[in-house]
Short mmCIF file of C-alpha atoms in Angstrom, two decimals:
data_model
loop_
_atom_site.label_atom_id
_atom_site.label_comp_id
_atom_site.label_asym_id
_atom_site.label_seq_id
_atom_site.Cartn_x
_atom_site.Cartn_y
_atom_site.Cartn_z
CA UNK A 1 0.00 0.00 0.00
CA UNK A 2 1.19 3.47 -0.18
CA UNK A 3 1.22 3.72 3.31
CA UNK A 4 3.45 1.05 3.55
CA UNK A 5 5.83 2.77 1.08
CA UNK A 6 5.89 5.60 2.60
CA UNK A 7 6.65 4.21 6.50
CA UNK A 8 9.27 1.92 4.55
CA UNK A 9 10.67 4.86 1.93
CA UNK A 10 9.26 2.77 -1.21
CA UNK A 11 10.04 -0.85 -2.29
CA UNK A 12 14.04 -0.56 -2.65
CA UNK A 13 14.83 1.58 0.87
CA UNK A 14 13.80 2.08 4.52
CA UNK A 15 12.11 5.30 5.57
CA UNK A 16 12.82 7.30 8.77
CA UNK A 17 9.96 5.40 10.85
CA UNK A 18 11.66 1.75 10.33
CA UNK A 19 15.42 3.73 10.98
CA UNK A 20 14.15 5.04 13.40
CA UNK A 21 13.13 1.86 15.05
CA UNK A 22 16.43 -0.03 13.95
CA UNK A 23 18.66 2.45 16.24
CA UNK A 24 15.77 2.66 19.32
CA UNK A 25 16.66 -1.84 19.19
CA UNK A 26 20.29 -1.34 18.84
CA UNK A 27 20.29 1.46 21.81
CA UNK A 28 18.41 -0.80 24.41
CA UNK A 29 20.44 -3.28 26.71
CA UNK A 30 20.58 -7.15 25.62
CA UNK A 31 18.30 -8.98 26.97
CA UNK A 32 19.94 -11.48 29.53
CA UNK A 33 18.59 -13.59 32.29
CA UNK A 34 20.83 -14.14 35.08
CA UNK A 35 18.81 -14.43 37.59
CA UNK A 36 20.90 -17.41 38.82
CA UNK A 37 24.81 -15.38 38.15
CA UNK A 38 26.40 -12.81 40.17
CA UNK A 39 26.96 -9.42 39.40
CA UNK A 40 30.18 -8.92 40.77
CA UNK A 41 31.02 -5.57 38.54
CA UNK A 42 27.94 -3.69 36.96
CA UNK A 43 28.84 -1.74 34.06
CA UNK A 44 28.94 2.18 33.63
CA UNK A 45 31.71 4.44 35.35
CA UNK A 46 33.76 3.96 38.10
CA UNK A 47 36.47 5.72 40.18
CA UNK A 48 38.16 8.72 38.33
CA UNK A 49 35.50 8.56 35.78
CA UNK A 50 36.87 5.13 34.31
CA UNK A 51 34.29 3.96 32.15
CA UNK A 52 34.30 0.29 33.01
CA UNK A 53 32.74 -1.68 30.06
CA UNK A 54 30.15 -4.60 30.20
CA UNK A 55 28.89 -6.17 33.28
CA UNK A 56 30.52 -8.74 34.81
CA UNK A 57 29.45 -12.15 36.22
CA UNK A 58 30.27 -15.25 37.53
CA UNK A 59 28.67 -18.43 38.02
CA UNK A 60 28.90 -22.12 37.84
CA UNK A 61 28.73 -24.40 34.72
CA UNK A 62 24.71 -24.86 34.96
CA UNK A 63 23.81 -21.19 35.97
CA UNK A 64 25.74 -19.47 33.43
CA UNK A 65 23.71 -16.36 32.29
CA UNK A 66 21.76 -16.87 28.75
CA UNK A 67 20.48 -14.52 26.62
CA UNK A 68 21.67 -12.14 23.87
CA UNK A 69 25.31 -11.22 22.93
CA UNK A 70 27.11 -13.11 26.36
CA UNK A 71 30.61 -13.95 26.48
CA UNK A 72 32.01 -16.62 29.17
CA UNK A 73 35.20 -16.78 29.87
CA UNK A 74 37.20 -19.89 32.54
CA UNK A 75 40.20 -20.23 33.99
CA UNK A 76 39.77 -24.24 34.53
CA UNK A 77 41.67 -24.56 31.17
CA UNK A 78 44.19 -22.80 31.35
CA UNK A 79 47.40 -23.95 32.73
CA UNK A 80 48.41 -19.99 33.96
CA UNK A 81 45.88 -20.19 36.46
CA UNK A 82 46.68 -23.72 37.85
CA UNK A 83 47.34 -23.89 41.79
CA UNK A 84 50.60 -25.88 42.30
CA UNK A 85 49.78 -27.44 45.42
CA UNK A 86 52.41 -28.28 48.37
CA UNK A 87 50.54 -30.31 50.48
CA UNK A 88 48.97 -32.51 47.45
CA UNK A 89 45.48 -32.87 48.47
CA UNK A 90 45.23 -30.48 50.76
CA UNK A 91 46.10 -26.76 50.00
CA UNK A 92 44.25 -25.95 46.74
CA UNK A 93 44.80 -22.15 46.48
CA UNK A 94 44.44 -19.26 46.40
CA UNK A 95 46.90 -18.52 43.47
CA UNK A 96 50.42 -16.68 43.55
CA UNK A 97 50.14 -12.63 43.04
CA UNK A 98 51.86 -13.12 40.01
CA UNK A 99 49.03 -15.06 38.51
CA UNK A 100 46.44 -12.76 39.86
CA UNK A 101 47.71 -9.65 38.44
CA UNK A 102 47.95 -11.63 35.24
CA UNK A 103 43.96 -12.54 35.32
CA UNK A 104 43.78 -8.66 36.44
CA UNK A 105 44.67 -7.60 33.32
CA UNK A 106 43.52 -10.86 31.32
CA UNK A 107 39.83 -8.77 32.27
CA UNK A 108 40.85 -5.54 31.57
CA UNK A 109 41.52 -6.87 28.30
CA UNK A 110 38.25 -8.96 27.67
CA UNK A 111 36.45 -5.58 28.66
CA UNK A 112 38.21 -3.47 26.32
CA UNK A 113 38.08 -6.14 23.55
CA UNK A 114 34.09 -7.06 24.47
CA UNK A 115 33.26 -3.91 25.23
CA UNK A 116 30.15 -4.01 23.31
CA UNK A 117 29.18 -7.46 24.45
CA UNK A 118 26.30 -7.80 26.60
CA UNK A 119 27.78 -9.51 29.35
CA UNK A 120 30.97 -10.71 30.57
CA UNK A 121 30.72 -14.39 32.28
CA UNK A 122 33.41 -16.07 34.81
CA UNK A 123 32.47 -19.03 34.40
CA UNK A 124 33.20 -21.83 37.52
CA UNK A 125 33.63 -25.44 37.70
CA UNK A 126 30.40 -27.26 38.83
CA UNK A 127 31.80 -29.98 40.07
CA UNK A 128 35.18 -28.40 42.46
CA UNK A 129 34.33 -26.31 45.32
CA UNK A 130 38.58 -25.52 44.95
CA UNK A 131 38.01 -24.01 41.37
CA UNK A 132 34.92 -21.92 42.78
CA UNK A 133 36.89 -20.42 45.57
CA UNK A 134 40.32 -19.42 43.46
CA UNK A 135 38.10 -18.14 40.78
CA UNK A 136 36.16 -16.06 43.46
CA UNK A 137 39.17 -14.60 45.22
CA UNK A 138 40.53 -13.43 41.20
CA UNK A 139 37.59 -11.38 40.98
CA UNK A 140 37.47 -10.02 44.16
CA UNK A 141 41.13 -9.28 43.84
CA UNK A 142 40.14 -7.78 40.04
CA UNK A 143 37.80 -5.21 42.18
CA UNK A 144 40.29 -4.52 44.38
CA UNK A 145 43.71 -4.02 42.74
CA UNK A 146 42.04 -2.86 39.07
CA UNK A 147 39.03 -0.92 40.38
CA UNK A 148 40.14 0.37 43.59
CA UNK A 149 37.84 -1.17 45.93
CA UNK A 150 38.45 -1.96 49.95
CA UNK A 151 38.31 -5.89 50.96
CA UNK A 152 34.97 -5.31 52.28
CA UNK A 153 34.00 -4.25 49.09
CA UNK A 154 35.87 -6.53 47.30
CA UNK A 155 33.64 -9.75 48.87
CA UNK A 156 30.42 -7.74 48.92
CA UNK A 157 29.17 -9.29 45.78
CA UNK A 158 29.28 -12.90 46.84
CA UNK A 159 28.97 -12.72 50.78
CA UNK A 160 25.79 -15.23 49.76
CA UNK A 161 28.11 -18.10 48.22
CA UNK A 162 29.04 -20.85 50.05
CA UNK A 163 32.49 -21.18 49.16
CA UNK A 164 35.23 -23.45 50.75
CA UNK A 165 38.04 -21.91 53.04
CA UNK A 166 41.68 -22.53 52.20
CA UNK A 167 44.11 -24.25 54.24
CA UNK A 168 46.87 -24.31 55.23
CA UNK A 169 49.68 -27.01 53.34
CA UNK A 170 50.07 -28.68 56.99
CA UNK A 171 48.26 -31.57 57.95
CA UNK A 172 47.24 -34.99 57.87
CA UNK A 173 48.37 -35.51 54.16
CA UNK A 174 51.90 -34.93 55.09
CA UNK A 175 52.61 -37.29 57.90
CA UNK A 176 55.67 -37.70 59.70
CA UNK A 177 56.76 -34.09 58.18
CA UNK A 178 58.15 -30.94 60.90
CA UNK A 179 55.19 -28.84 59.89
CA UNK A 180 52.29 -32.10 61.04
CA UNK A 181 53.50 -31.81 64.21
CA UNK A 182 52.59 -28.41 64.55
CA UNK A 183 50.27 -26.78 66.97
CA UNK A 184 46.81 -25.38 65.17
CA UNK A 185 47.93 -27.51 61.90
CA UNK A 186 44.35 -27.07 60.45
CA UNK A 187 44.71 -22.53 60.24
CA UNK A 188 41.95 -21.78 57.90
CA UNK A 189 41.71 -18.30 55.61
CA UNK A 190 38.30 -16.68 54.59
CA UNK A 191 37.84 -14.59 51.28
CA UNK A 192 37.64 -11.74 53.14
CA UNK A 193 41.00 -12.18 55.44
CA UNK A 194 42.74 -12.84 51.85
CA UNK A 195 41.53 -9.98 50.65
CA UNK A 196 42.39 -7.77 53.64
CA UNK A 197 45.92 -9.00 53.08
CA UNK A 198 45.51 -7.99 49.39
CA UNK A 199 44.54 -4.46 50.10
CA UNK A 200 46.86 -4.03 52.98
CA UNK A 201 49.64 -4.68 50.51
CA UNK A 202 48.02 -2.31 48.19
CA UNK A 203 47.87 0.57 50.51
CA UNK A 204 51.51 0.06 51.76
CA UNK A 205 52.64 0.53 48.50
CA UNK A 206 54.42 -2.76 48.78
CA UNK A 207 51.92 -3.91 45.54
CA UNK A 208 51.36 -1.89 42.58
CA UNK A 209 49.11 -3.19 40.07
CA UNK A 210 50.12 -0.97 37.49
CA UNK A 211 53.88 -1.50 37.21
CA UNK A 212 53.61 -5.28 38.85
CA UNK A 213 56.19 -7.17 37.16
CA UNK A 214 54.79 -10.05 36.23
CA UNK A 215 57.52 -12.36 34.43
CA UNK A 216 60.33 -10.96 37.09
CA UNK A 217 58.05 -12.25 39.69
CA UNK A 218 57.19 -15.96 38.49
CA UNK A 219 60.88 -16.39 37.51
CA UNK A 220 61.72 -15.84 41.37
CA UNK A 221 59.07 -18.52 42.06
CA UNK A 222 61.06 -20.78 40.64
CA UNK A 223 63.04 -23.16 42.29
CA UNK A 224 66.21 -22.85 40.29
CA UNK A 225 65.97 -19.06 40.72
CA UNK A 226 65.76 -18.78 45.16
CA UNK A 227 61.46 -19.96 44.95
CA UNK A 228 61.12 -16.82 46.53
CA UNK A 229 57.51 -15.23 46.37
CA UNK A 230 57.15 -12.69 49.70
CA UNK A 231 56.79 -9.29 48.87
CA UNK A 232 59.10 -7.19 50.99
CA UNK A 233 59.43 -3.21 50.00
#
């Protein structure tokens, strides 16, 4: 009809009604349901005016966000975010600094290169409480160190999952060793205390996440090179 021609611009173009309506559904947000994720970084600005880029969850395997334009991301498969444990069995994290400045900046760059996405997913093992709680504490530390955030803020987002609390390497799965014998060999550390210790390093100056050096510090950890790791200004 002609006033279908006209609304559309005629057979061979769109009029200004249907472009209009083409930019109106690219300007609103994606539709997502995560109902069952965490928000652990909503997007807009932060701190200094930083504009911080799409949201960011986390979640396990089975509640993983779906919806329109979602990106997931894991660190399950990849061997730089890999606990070496001392205590095989029984210490299971949470990872080096040197590996948590890496995944740091690992999101920095998934936000920069996604930035149009409409969600960023960490996405968790189902199955290991250990995976859930290192990939927990990388975010946190992501808020803190990246973002600027205290500790308190830093755990805020997920004070409401369960998540398992590391242990010490001593213990009954190294028998017979100096450290079994111990007093208090079962010391236990929260997300929050790790976090604390995270931002008290931060505000001493003793950790900067900027100028971190990454490769200088994981060479140290080695054993042929002193498998030194404290951070002592």
């Amino acid at each position: 009809s002609l006033l279908a021609q006209g609304l559309l611009g005629g057979p061979s173009g769109l009029g200004s009604l249907a472009l209009l309506w083409m930019a109106y559904a690219r300007s609103q947000p994606a539709r997502i349901d995560a109902s069952q994720a965490i928000l652990w970084r909503p997007a807009g600005v932060g701190r200094g005016g930083k504009v911080l880029g799409p949201p960011l969850y986390w979640a396990p395997n089975h509640r993983c966000p779906s919806g329109e334009s979602i990106v997931a991301y894991s660190t399950e498969d990849k061997p730089e975010f890999v606990y070496e444990a001392f205590n095989q069995g029984r210490d299971f994290g949470p990872l080096d600094i040197a590996r948590t400045v890496t995944y740091c900046r690992w999101v920095d760059l998934l936000c920069s290169t996604h930035a149009e996405c409409g969600a960023l997913v960490h996405v968790a093992s189902d199955t290991s409480a250990e995976d859930r709680a290192n990939s927990v504490v990388l975010c946190c530390a992501y808020l803190l160190l990246a973002q600027g955030a205290s500790a308190e803020e830093s755990v805020q987002p997920f004070e409401k999952e369960p998540l398992k609390p590391f242990l010490d390497c001593r213990g009954e799965h190294s028998p017979g060793s100096a450290i079994s014998d111990e007093l208090d060999p079962d010391f236990e550390l929260s997300l929050l205390e790790v976090m604390r210790g995270l931002e008290r390093a931060r505000n001493l100056g003793w950790l900067d996440y900027n100028t971190f050096g990454v490769e200088e510090h994981s060479t140290m950890l080695r054993p042929e090179h002193g498998d030194m790791s404290w951070l002592i200004p």
